[in-house]
Amino acid sequence: MSNHKAFIFDLDGVIVDTAKFHFLAWRKLANDLGFDFTEAQNEQLKGVSRIESLKKILKWGEMELSEEDFHRQMALKNENYLSYVDEMDKSEILPGVPKILSYLMEHKIPFALGSASKNARTILKKIDLYDKFDAIVDGTDVTKAKPDPEVFLIAAEKLNTTAQNCVVFEDSVAGVHAANIGKMKSIGIGNEKVLHEADYVFADFTEIEIEFIEKLLRNEK
Ligand code: B16
Ligand code: MG
């Protein structure tokens, strides 16, 4: 195991804003079942696996489904979600992200994807970033959902470095917890009040200067 710095990026809410598509698809599912939920409730679905998301939504609607219907609804939601993903291209990459990725590539600093999504590889291909990551770990590679650190620990292993050398960018509370539990440096992307457990929080990537990345690399941050 070598001892070098590495970066791990969450996907939804960090590299792209697919949360808006998840919301539309989950909301359609709820509406079809005869209830609704708010954008504020939707915040609680960020970083949460597909199964856990549907469990939460059914609770909000005070509904129970048979196992068969549960799986059918999840498949329908995913089909609907993928119809939005299908329209994506690289213009969906969030502002400020390309600058940081270019810097890492130029300086040969390894970076991985660490996402809960089972659609992560499809999305990365749509936005032309699939070949840029040194490792990809997604919802198809893990058995335990965030806040369990499994996704990030596998990423560290694939990047051939220790957890302590990894810096994780995350937009969800569950993901920040996962990074912290995994003893990695956590950088929250989003609201400071929501992500207060992160080591640092930025509203978005346009706020992150290369100087900050260099300090992380030198262990000064
Ligand atoms: P899928 P991330 C997460 O992606 C999303 O934030 C969350 O809303 C979604 O339910 C989860 O992926 C599973 O996604 O249904 O595509 O497998 O933020 O971990 O990149
Ligand atoms: Mg996310």
Short mmCIF file of C-alpha atoms and ligand atoms in Angstrom, two decimals:
data_model
loop_
_atom_site.label_atom_id
_atom_site.label_comp_id
_atom_site.label_asym_id
_atom_site.label_seq_id
_atom_site.Cartn_x
_atom_site.Cartn_y
_atom_site.Cartn_z
CA MET A 1 0.00 0.00 0.00
CA SER A 2 1.60 3.28 -0.97
CA ASN A 3 1.27 6.43 1.00
CA HIS A 4 -0.02 9.11 -1.35
CA LYS A 5 -2.85 11.61 -1.35
CA ALA A 6 -5.98 10.77 -3.32
CA PHE A 7 -9.37 12.36 -3.91
CA ILE A 8 -12.81 10.73 -3.91
CA PHE A 9 -15.84 12.41 -5.46
CA ASP A 10 -19.48 11.65 -4.83
CA LEU A 11 -21.53 11.90 -8.03
CA ASP A 12 -25.05 13.22 -7.48
CA GLY A 13 -24.88 16.74 -6.01
CA VAL A 14 -21.11 16.99 -6.46
CA ILE A 15 -20.26 16.35 -10.12
CA VAL A 16 -23.79 16.65 -11.53
CA ASP A 17 -27.16 17.72 -10.19
CA THR A 18 -29.09 14.51 -10.83
CA ALA A 19 -30.95 15.12 -7.54
CA LYS A 20 -33.50 17.13 -9.55
CA PHE A 21 -34.19 14.06 -11.74
CA HIS A 22 -34.42 11.74 -8.73
CA PHE A 23 -36.94 14.18 -7.22
CA LEU A 24 -39.11 14.27 -10.35
CA ALA A 25 -39.09 10.47 -10.65
CA TRP A 26 -39.76 9.77 -6.95
CA ARG A 27 -42.49 12.41 -6.91
CA LYS A 28 -44.22 10.83 -9.91
CA LEU A 29 -44.13 7.49 -8.09
CA ALA A 30 -45.67 9.05 -4.96
CA ASN A 31 -48.31 10.90 -7.01
CA ASP A 32 -49.21 7.70 -8.87
CA LEU A 33 -49.68 6.04 -5.48
CA GLY A 34 -51.94 8.93 -4.41
CA PHE A 35 -49.78 11.16 -2.21
CA ASP A 36 -47.09 13.84 -2.45
CA PHE A 37 -43.93 14.94 -0.65
CA THR A 38 -42.03 18.20 -0.46
CA GLU A 39 -38.69 19.40 -1.74
CA ALA A 40 -37.58 19.67 1.89
CA GLN A 41 -38.38 15.98 2.44
CA ASN A 42 -36.46 15.25 -0.76
CA GLU A 43 -33.32 16.56 0.99
CA GLN A 44 -33.47 13.46 3.18
CA LEU A 45 -33.11 11.24 0.12
CA LYS A 46 -29.72 12.62 -0.90
CA GLY A 47 -26.97 10.02 -0.80
CA VAL A 48 -29.49 7.41 0.35
CA SER A 49 -29.73 4.13 -1.60
CA ARG A 50 -32.68 3.35 -3.89
CA ILE A 51 -34.22 0.83 -1.48
CA GLU A 52 -33.89 3.09 1.56
CA SER A 53 -35.31 6.03 -0.43
CA LEU A 54 -38.47 4.11 -1.32
CA LYS A 55 -38.88 2.94 2.28
CA LYS A 56 -38.74 6.56 3.48
CA ILE A 57 -41.17 7.78 0.81
CA LEU A 58 -43.72 5.05 1.61
CA LYS A 59 -43.49 6.02 5.28
CA TRP A 60 -44.26 9.64 4.37
CA GLY A 61 -47.31 8.45 2.42
CA GLU A 62 -48.22 6.04 5.24
CA MET A 63 -48.29 3.22 2.70
CA GLU A 64 -47.14 -0.35 2.66
CA LEU A 65 -46.43 -2.42 -0.44
CA SER A 66 -45.98 -6.14 -0.95
CA GLU A 67 -42.40 -7.14 -1.74
CA GLU A 68 -43.35 -7.67 -5.37
CA ASP A 69 -44.99 -4.24 -5.70
CA PHE A 70 -42.08 -2.62 -3.87
CA HIS A 71 -39.63 -3.98 -6.45
CA ARG A 72 -41.95 -3.11 -9.33
CA GLN A 73 -42.25 0.49 -8.12
CA MET A 74 -38.47 0.78 -7.74
CA ALA A 75 -38.00 -0.48 -11.30
CA LEU A 76 -40.60 1.98 -12.63
CA LYS A 77 -38.95 4.85 -10.80
CA ASN A 78 -35.57 3.91 -12.21
CA GLU A 79 -36.98 3.68 -15.73
CA ASN A 80 -38.43 7.16 -15.37
CA TYR A 81 -35.20 8.50 -13.83
CA LEU A 82 -33.15 7.04 -16.69
CA SER A 83 -35.34 8.84 -19.24
CA TYR A 84 -33.96 12.11 -17.79
CA VAL A 85 -30.41 10.74 -17.60
CA ASP A 86 -30.66 9.83 -21.26
CA GLU A 87 -30.90 13.54 -22.13
CA MET A 88 -27.71 14.42 -20.22
CA ASP A 89 -24.44 15.57 -21.78
CA LYS A 90 -21.26 17.17 -20.49
CA SER A 91 -22.95 20.56 -20.11
CA GLU A 92 -24.51 19.03 -16.94
CA ILE A 93 -21.13 18.90 -15.16
CA LEU A 94 -21.42 21.40 -12.31
CA PRO A 95 -19.45 24.67 -12.57
CA GLY A 96 -15.94 24.57 -11.10
CA VAL A 97 -15.65 20.77 -11.28
CA PRO A 98 -13.68 20.62 -14.58
CA LYS A 99 -11.01 23.00 -13.23
CA ILE A 100 -10.33 20.78 -10.19
CA LEU A 101 -10.36 17.54 -12.21
CA SER A 102 -7.98 19.05 -14.79
CA TYR A 103 -5.60 20.09 -12.02
CA LEU A 104 -5.60 16.58 -10.54
CA MET A 105 -5.03 14.99 -13.95
CA GLU A 106 -2.22 17.41 -14.83
CA HIS A 107 -0.47 16.67 -11.55
CA LYS A 108 -1.12 12.92 -11.75
CA ILE A 109 -3.01 12.88 -8.47
CA PRO A 110 -5.30 9.85 -8.43
CA PHE A 111 -9.02 10.30 -7.96
CA ALA A 112 -12.03 7.99 -7.73
CA LEU A 113 -15.78 8.12 -7.82
CA GLY A 114 -17.60 7.01 -4.65
CA SER A 115 -21.33 7.02 -5.32
CA ALA A 116 -24.39 5.22 -3.94
CA SER A 117 -25.95 5.19 -7.39
CA LYS A 118 -26.28 2.02 -9.43
CA ASN A 119 -26.52 4.29 -12.48
CA ALA A 120 -23.20 6.04 -11.87
CA ARG A 121 -21.33 4.43 -14.76
CA THR A 122 -24.13 5.27 -17.21
CA ILE A 123 -24.11 8.90 -16.06
CA LEU A 124 -20.31 9.21 -16.25
CA LYS A 125 -20.45 7.94 -19.84
CA LYS A 126 -23.17 10.48 -20.73
CA ILE A 127 -21.07 13.38 -19.40
CA ASP A 128 -17.80 12.09 -20.93
CA LEU A 129 -16.00 11.53 -17.63
CA TYR A 130 -16.04 7.73 -17.53
CA ASP A 131 -12.40 7.33 -18.62
CA LYS A 132 -11.05 10.09 -16.43
CA PHE A 133 -11.40 8.38 -13.03
CA ASP A 134 -8.63 6.10 -11.74
CA ALA A 135 -11.30 4.03 -9.99
CA ILE A 136 -15.08 3.91 -9.91
CA VAL A 137 -17.00 2.55 -6.94
CA ASP A 138 -20.78 2.75 -7.08
CA GLY A 139 -24.00 1.23 -5.75
CA THR A 140 -23.30 -2.01 -7.62
CA ASP A 141 -20.01 -2.55 -5.74
CA VAL A 142 -21.15 -2.16 -2.14
CA THR A 143 -23.24 -4.11 0.32
CA LYS A 144 -23.60 -1.33 2.90
CA ALA A 145 -25.10 2.08 2.12
CA LYS A 146 -23.71 5.45 3.30
CA PRO A 147 -23.21 6.43 6.17
CA ASP A 148 -21.28 3.17 6.18
CA PRO A 149 -17.83 4.07 4.81
CA GLU A 150 -17.61 0.92 2.63
CA VAL A 151 -17.90 2.79 -0.69
CA PHE A 152 -15.03 5.14 0.19
CA LEU A 153 -12.85 2.43 1.77
CA ILE A 154 -13.09 0.34 -1.41
CA ALA A 155 -12.19 3.48 -3.40
CA ALA A 156 -9.09 4.06 -1.22
CA GLU A 157 -8.04 0.46 -1.73
CA LYS A 158 -8.51 0.74 -5.49
CA LEU A 159 -6.42 3.93 -5.46
CA ASN A 160 -3.79 1.98 -3.54
CA THR A 161 -3.62 4.35 -0.60
CA THR A 162 -4.72 4.62 3.02
CA ALA A 163 -8.02 6.11 4.20
CA GLN A 164 -6.12 8.84 6.07
CA ASN A 165 -4.68 10.04 2.76
CA CYS A 166 -8.08 10.43 1.11
CA VAL A 167 -10.10 13.61 0.70
CA VAL A 168 -13.82 13.09 0.05
CA PHE A 169 -16.18 15.59 -1.63
CA GLU A 170 -19.80 15.00 -0.59
CA ASP A 171 -23.12 16.85 -0.73
CA SER A 172 -25.06 14.61 1.66
CA VAL A 173 -25.09 14.30 5.43
CA ALA A 174 -24.90 10.49 5.10
CA GLY A 175 -21.85 10.82 2.83
CA VAL A 176 -20.04 13.27 5.12
CA HIS A 177 -20.63 10.84 8.00
CA ALA A 178 -19.30 7.98 5.90
CA ALA A 179 -16.09 9.91 5.15
CA ASN A 180 -15.65 10.88 8.79
CA ILE A 181 -16.27 7.34 10.04
CA GLY A 182 -13.74 6.15 7.44
CA LYS A 183 -11.16 8.61 8.91
CA MET A 184 -10.94 10.54 5.63
CA LYS A 185 -10.94 14.31 5.22
CA SER A 186 -14.48 15.43 4.41
CA ILE A 187 -15.30 18.40 2.19
CA GLY A 188 -19.01 19.25 2.17
CA ILE A 189 -20.51 20.75 -0.96
CA GLY A 190 -23.70 22.63 -0.17
CA ASN A 191 -25.24 24.26 2.88
CA GLU A 192 -22.88 24.87 5.81
CA LYS A 193 -25.67 24.40 8.36
CA VAL A 194 -26.69 21.05 6.92
CA LEU A 195 -23.14 19.76 6.41
CA HIS A 196 -21.65 21.14 9.65
CA GLU A 197 -19.92 17.85 10.44
CA ALA A 198 -17.65 18.15 7.41
CA ASP A 199 -14.05 19.33 7.89
CA TYR A 200 -14.71 22.12 5.35
CA VAL A 201 -17.84 23.25 3.53
CA PHE A 202 -18.14 25.12 0.22
CA ALA A 203 -21.39 26.18 -1.42
CA ASP A 204 -20.13 24.75 -4.72
CA PHE A 205 -16.92 24.01 -6.61
CA THR A 206 -16.56 27.56 -7.95
CA GLU A 207 -15.63 28.49 -4.36
CA ILE A 208 -12.74 26.03 -4.23
CA GLU A 209 -9.40 27.55 -5.21
CA ILE A 210 -6.49 25.47 -6.51
CA GLU A 211 -4.55 26.85 -3.54
CA PHE A 212 -6.91 25.00 -1.20
CA ILE A 213 -6.27 21.74 -3.08
CA GLU A 214 -2.50 22.35 -2.89
CA LYS A 215 -2.71 22.90 0.85
CA LEU A 216 -4.63 19.64 1.23
CA LEU A 217 -1.90 17.92 -0.75
CA ARG A 218 0.79 19.38 1.51
CA ASN A 219 -1.25 18.40 4.60
CA GLU A 220 -1.50 22.03 5.67
CA LYS A 221 -5.28 21.88 5.83
P1 B16 B 1 -29.75 5.02 -8.03
P2 B16 B 1 -24.70 9.79 -4.86
C1 B16 B 1 -27.18 8.79 -4.75
O1 B16 B 1 -26.07 9.23 -5.51
C2 B16 B 1 -28.28 9.83 -4.76
O2 B16 B 1 -27.86 10.99 -4.04
C3 B16 B 1 -29.54 9.29 -4.14
O3 B16 B 1 -30.57 10.25 -4.21
C4 B16 B 1 -29.95 8.01 -4.88
O4 B16 B 1 -31.11 7.44 -4.30
C5 B16 B 1 -28.79 7.02 -4.81
O5 B16 B 1 -27.63 7.60 -5.40
C6 B16 B 1 -29.12 5.73 -5.56
O6 B16 B 1 -29.24 6.04 -6.91
O7 B16 B 1 -31.22 4.87 -7.87
O8 B16 B 1 -29.32 5.69 -9.30
O9 B16 B 1 -29.01 3.71 -7.80
O10 B16 B 1 -25.04 11.12 -4.26
O11 B16 B 1 -24.20 8.79 -3.85
O12 B16 B 1 -23.79 9.92 -6.07
MG MG B 2 -24.51 13.00 -3.47
#
